[in-house]
């Protein structure tokens, strides 16, 4: 079963899809998705209250390591969950926390927090957070947080972009 794979095997198998969504005003935006679906109405992005896209195009599929070289001024956090209800519970807590912040007069740039969710190519529920800044030492990064055994999640993998195609990878101890 894919849930029983060790982290190195899972990182090698897991892919993230880059999707371009076209809007009615001829603009477009990019989201990173667990899987590609030709129907743009299936886009599951949290904290997005903009227009519904007219169409979408798969513009690439990447392993976590390869995804780092696609990012320039951004970072990606990939969260894996034991099941869809755990993923939805985690995301609803985030949604509620940000809604409370807004309610009490705080401000949060929702355009900077892009979260998509769904079932990965490995059959594991996955949420993808895209942030618009460098995350580690002025470099883009892709981090994998595993919530399958601990509901709070543990950082288990990180890839950091370097010069050219060089990518530094770190696997973190599960113990």
mmCIF file of C-alpha atoms in Angstrom:
data_model
loop_
_atom_site.group_PDB
_atom_site.id
_atom_site.type_symbol
_atom_site.label_atom_id
_atom_site.label_comp_id
_atom_site.label_asym_id
_atom_site.label_seq_id
_atom_site.Cartn_x
_atom_site.Cartn_y
_atom_site.Cartn_z
ATOM 1 C CA UNK A 1 0.000 0.000 0.000
ATOM 2 C CA UNK A 2 1.283 3.478 -0.895
ATOM 3 C CA UNK A 3 0.624 4.797 2.650
ATOM 4 C CA UNK A 4 3.238 2.318 3.885
ATOM 5 C CA UNK A 5 6.034 3.627 1.628
ATOM 6 C CA UNK A 6 9.047 5.129 3.344
ATOM 7 C CA UNK A 7 9.534 8.861 2.790
ATOM 8 C CA UNK A 8 12.334 8.502 0.215
ATOM 9 C CA UNK A 9 10.174 6.220 -1.947
ATOM 10 C CA UNK A 10 7.161 8.476 -1.510
ATOM 11 C CA UNK A 11 9.157 11.582 -2.495
ATOM 12 C CA UNK A 12 10.361 9.769 -5.620
ATOM 13 C CA UNK A 13 6.781 8.796 -6.617
ATOM 14 C CA UNK A 14 4.804 11.901 -5.627
ATOM 15 C CA UNK A 15 4.081 14.510 -8.322
ATOM 16 C CA UNK A 16 2.584 17.998 -8.324
ATOM 17 C CA UNK A 17 0.814 19.395 -11.398
ATOM 18 C CA UNK A 18 1.149 23.026 -12.502
ATOM 19 C CA UNK A 19 -2.159 24.232 -13.950
ATOM 20 C CA UNK A 20 -2.870 27.505 -15.769
ATOM 21 C CA UNK A 21 -6.419 28.807 -15.274
ATOM 22 C CA UNK A 22 -7.805 31.297 -17.821
ATOM 23 C CA UNK A 23 -10.231 33.942 -16.517
ATOM 24 C CA UNK A 24 -13.035 35.780 -18.408
ATOM 25 C CA UNK A 25 -11.022 39.031 -18.582
ATOM 26 C CA UNK A 26 -8.215 37.234 -20.518
ATOM 27 C CA UNK A 27 -5.918 37.135 -17.491
ATOM 28 C CA UNK A 28 -4.768 33.851 -16.000
ATOM 29 C CA UNK A 29 -3.278 32.423 -12.842
ATOM 30 C CA UNK A 30 -1.179 29.397 -11.964
ATOM 31 C CA UNK A 31 -1.992 26.933 -9.199
ATOM 32 C CA UNK A 32 -0.183 23.802 -8.131
ATOM 33 C CA UNK A 33 -2.578 20.883 -7.865
ATOM 34 C CA UNK A 34 -2.383 17.286 -6.638
ATOM 35 C CA UNK A 35 -3.840 16.107 -9.978
ATOM 36 C CA UNK A 36 -4.969 17.624 -13.248
ATOM 37 C CA UNK A 37 -8.677 17.728 -14.029
ATOM 38 C CA UNK A 38 -9.868 19.167 -17.352
ATOM 39 C CA UNK A 39 -12.936 20.709 -15.720
ATOM 40 C CA UNK A 40 -11.873 24.125 -14.337
ATOM 41 C CA UNK A 41 -14.871 24.108 -11.991
ATOM 42 C CA UNK A 42 -13.275 21.342 -9.933
ATOM 43 C CA UNK A 43 -10.558 23.753 -8.813
ATOM 44 C CA UNK A 44 -10.449 23.453 -5.034
ATOM 45 C CA UNK A 45 -8.542 26.504 -3.859
ATOM 46 C CA UNK A 46 -9.095 27.761 -0.340
ATOM 47 C CA UNK A 47 -9.211 31.530 0.291
ATOM 48 C CA UNK A 48 -10.034 32.390 -3.276
ATOM 49 C CA UNK A 49 -13.060 34.540 -3.950
ATOM 50 C CA UNK A 50 -12.259 35.643 -7.474
ATOM 51 C CA UNK A 51 -13.893 34.767 -10.749
ATOM 52 C CA UNK A 52 -14.459 31.172 -11.749
ATOM 53 C CA UNK A 53 -11.995 30.179 -14.480
ATOM 54 C CA UNK A 54 -13.272 29.526 -18.012
ATOM 55 C CA UNK A 55 -10.728 26.838 -18.814
ATOM 56 C CA UNK A 56 -7.517 25.303 -17.590
ATOM 57 C CA UNK A 57 -4.389 23.750 -19.059
ATOM 58 C CA UNK A 58 -1.895 21.298 -17.619
ATOM 59 C CA UNK A 59 1.451 23.091 -17.994
ATOM 60 C CA UNK A 60 3.706 20.557 -16.299
ATOM 61 C CA UNK A 61 4.000 17.706 -13.837
ATOM 62 C CA UNK A 62 6.900 17.627 -11.398
ATOM 63 C CA UNK A 63 8.432 15.545 -8.666
ATOM 64 C CA UNK A 64 9.070 17.533 -5.506
ATOM 65 C CA UNK A 65 12.767 17.837 -6.346
ATOM 66 C CA UNK A 66 12.090 19.011 -9.913
ATOM 67 C CA UNK A 67 9.429 21.481 -8.736
ATOM 68 C CA UNK A 68 12.066 23.582 -6.941
ATOM 69 C CA UNK A 69 13.645 24.554 -10.257
ATOM 70 C CA UNK A 70 10.257 25.764 -11.524
ATOM 71 C CA UNK A 71 9.923 28.252 -8.663
ATOM 72 C CA UNK A 72 11.640 31.625 -8.641
ATOM 73 C CA UNK A 73 10.169 33.837 -5.921
ATOM 74 C CA UNK A 74 8.059 31.268 -4.156
ATOM 75 C CA UNK A 75 7.942 28.296 -1.848
ATOM 76 C CA UNK A 76 5.649 25.288 -1.745
ATOM 77 C CA UNK A 77 4.538 23.296 1.296
ATOM 78 C CA UNK A 78 3.029 19.902 0.502
ATOM 79 C CA UNK A 79 0.984 18.294 3.282
ATOM 80 C CA UNK A 80 0.039 14.598 3.224
ATOM 81 C CA UNK A 81 -2.899 13.264 5.257
ATOM 82 C CA UNK A 82 -4.135 9.799 6.280
ATOM 83 C CA UNK A 83 -7.593 10.432 4.767
ATOM 84 C CA UNK A 84 -9.762 13.171 3.283
ATOM 85 C CA UNK A 85 -11.590 13.923 6.540
ATOM 86 C CA UNK A 86 -8.266 14.653 8.299
ATOM 87 C CA UNK A 87 -7.255 16.939 5.413
ATOM 88 C CA UNK A 88 -10.592 18.770 5.461
ATOM 89 C CA UNK A 89 -10.406 19.170 9.247
ATOM 90 C CA UNK A 90 -6.906 20.661 8.994
ATOM 91 C CA UNK A 91 -7.898 23.064 6.201
ATOM 92 C CA UNK A 92 -11.118 24.145 7.920
ATOM 93 C CA UNK A 93 -9.108 25.053 11.028
ATOM 94 C CA UNK A 94 -6.891 27.249 8.876
ATOM 95 C CA UNK A 95 -9.906 28.797 7.148
ATOM 96 C CA UNK A 96 -11.569 29.518 10.505
ATOM 97 C CA UNK A 97 -8.400 31.017 11.997
ATOM 98 C CA UNK A 98 -7.922 33.417 9.097
ATOM 99 C CA UNK A 99 -11.621 34.343 9.106
ATOM 100 C CA UNK A 100 -11.351 35.219 12.822
ATOM 101 C CA UNK A 101 -8.255 37.323 12.157
ATOM 102 C CA UNK A 102 -10.167 39.273 9.517
ATOM 103 C CA UNK A 103 -13.235 39.589 11.800
ATOM 104 C CA UNK A 104 -11.260 41.210 14.641
ATOM 105 C CA UNK A 105 -9.805 43.782 12.290
ATOM 106 C CA UNK A 106 -6.572 42.105 11.333
ATOM 107 C CA UNK A 107 -5.421 42.129 7.766
ATOM 108 C CA UNK A 108 -4.123 39.223 5.806
ATOM 109 C CA UNK A 109 -3.067 39.265 2.181
ATOM 110 C CA UNK A 110 -5.201 36.388 0.913
ATOM 111 C CA UNK A 111 -3.556 36.618 -2.501
ATOM 112 C CA UNK A 112 -0.332 35.444 -0.889
ATOM 113 C CA UNK A 113 -1.842 32.275 0.547
ATOM 114 C CA UNK A 114 -2.818 29.909 -2.219
ATOM 115 C CA UNK A 115 -3.971 26.524 -1.001
ATOM 116 C CA UNK A 116 -5.232 23.743 -3.223
ATOM 117 C CA UNK A 117 -6.193 20.243 -2.150
ATOM 118 C CA UNK A 118 -7.164 16.872 -3.537
ATOM 119 C CA UNK A 119 -5.954 13.305 -3.976
ATOM 120 C CA UNK A 120 -2.356 12.907 -5.164
ATOM 121 C CA UNK A 121 -1.121 10.639 -7.931
ATOM 122 C CA UNK A 122 -0.163 8.202 -5.133
ATOM 123 C CA UNK A 123 -3.743 8.095 -3.818
ATOM 124 C CA UNK A 124 -2.926 10.104 -0.674
ATOM 125 C CA UNK A 125 -4.938 13.226 0.269
ATOM 126 C CA UNK A 126 -2.699 16.244 -0.243
ATOM 127 C CA UNK A 127 -2.878 19.995 0.366
ATOM 128 C CA UNK A 128 -0.483 22.334 -1.444
ATOM 129 C CA UNK A 129 0.399 25.763 -0.049
ATOM 130 C CA UNK A 130 2.039 28.219 -2.455
ATOM 131 C CA UNK A 131 3.713 31.245 -0.880
ATOM 132 C CA UNK A 132 5.120 34.248 -2.726
ATOM 133 C CA UNK A 133 8.576 34.698 -1.194
ATOM 134 C CA UNK A 134 11.834 32.841 -0.749
ATOM 135 C CA UNK A 135 11.608 30.412 2.138
ATOM 136 C CA UNK A 136 15.175 29.274 2.857
ATOM 137 C CA UNK A 137 18.367 31.350 2.538
ATOM 138 C CA UNK A 138 16.982 33.452 -0.297
ATOM 139 C CA UNK A 139 16.155 30.351 -2.344
ATOM 140 C CA UNK A 140 12.887 28.720 -3.393
ATOM 141 C CA UNK A 141 12.006 25.554 -1.529
ATOM 142 C CA UNK A 142 9.588 22.639 -1.553
ATOM 143 C CA UNK A 143 8.820 21.059 1.819
ATOM 144 C CA UNK A 144 6.847 17.917 2.611
ATOM 145 C CA UNK A 145 4.900 17.748 5.872
ATOM 146 C CA UNK A 146 3.478 14.352 6.819
ATOM 147 C CA UNK A 147 0.257 14.297 8.879
ATOM 148 C CA UNK A 148 -0.401 10.578 8.439
ATOM 149 C CA UNK A 149 0.829 9.547 11.900
ATOM 150 C CA UNK A 150 0.725 12.814 13.861
ATOM 151 C CA UNK A 151 -2.206 15.152 13.282
ATOM 152 C CA UNK A 152 0.016 18.218 13.808
ATOM 153 C CA UNK A 153 2.348 16.934 11.079
ATOM 154 C CA UNK A 154 6.109 16.558 10.848
ATOM 155 C CA UNK A 155 8.521 18.051 8.363
ATOM 156 C CA UNK A 156 9.973 15.000 6.606
ATOM 157 C CA UNK A 157 11.596 16.407 3.444
ATOM 158 C CA UNK A 158 12.834 19.662 1.951
ATOM 159 C CA UNK A 159 14.329 20.515 -1.425
ATOM 160 C CA UNK A 160 16.103 23.862 -1.815
ATOM 161 C CA UNK A 161 16.975 25.443 -5.132
ATOM 162 C CA UNK A 162 20.563 26.349 -5.862
ATOM 163 C CA UNK A 163 22.700 27.490 -8.755
ATOM 164 C CA UNK A 164 21.372 26.227 -12.091
ATOM 165 C CA UNK A 165 19.757 22.818 -11.828
ATOM 166 C CA UNK A 166 21.399 22.027 -8.496
ATOM 167 C CA UNK A 167 18.903 21.056 -5.806
ATOM 168 C CA UNK A 168 19.782 20.366 -2.191
ATOM 169 C CA UNK A 169 17.642 17.705 -0.564
ATOM 170 C CA UNK A 170 17.178 16.955 3.135
ATOM 171 C CA UNK A 171 15.257 14.033 4.577
ATOM 172 C CA UNK A 172 14.355 14.551 8.222
ATOM 173 C CA UNK A 173 14.342 11.793 10.798
ATOM 174 C CA UNK A 174 10.883 10.427 11.558
ATOM 175 C CA UNK A 175 11.805 9.493 15.130
#
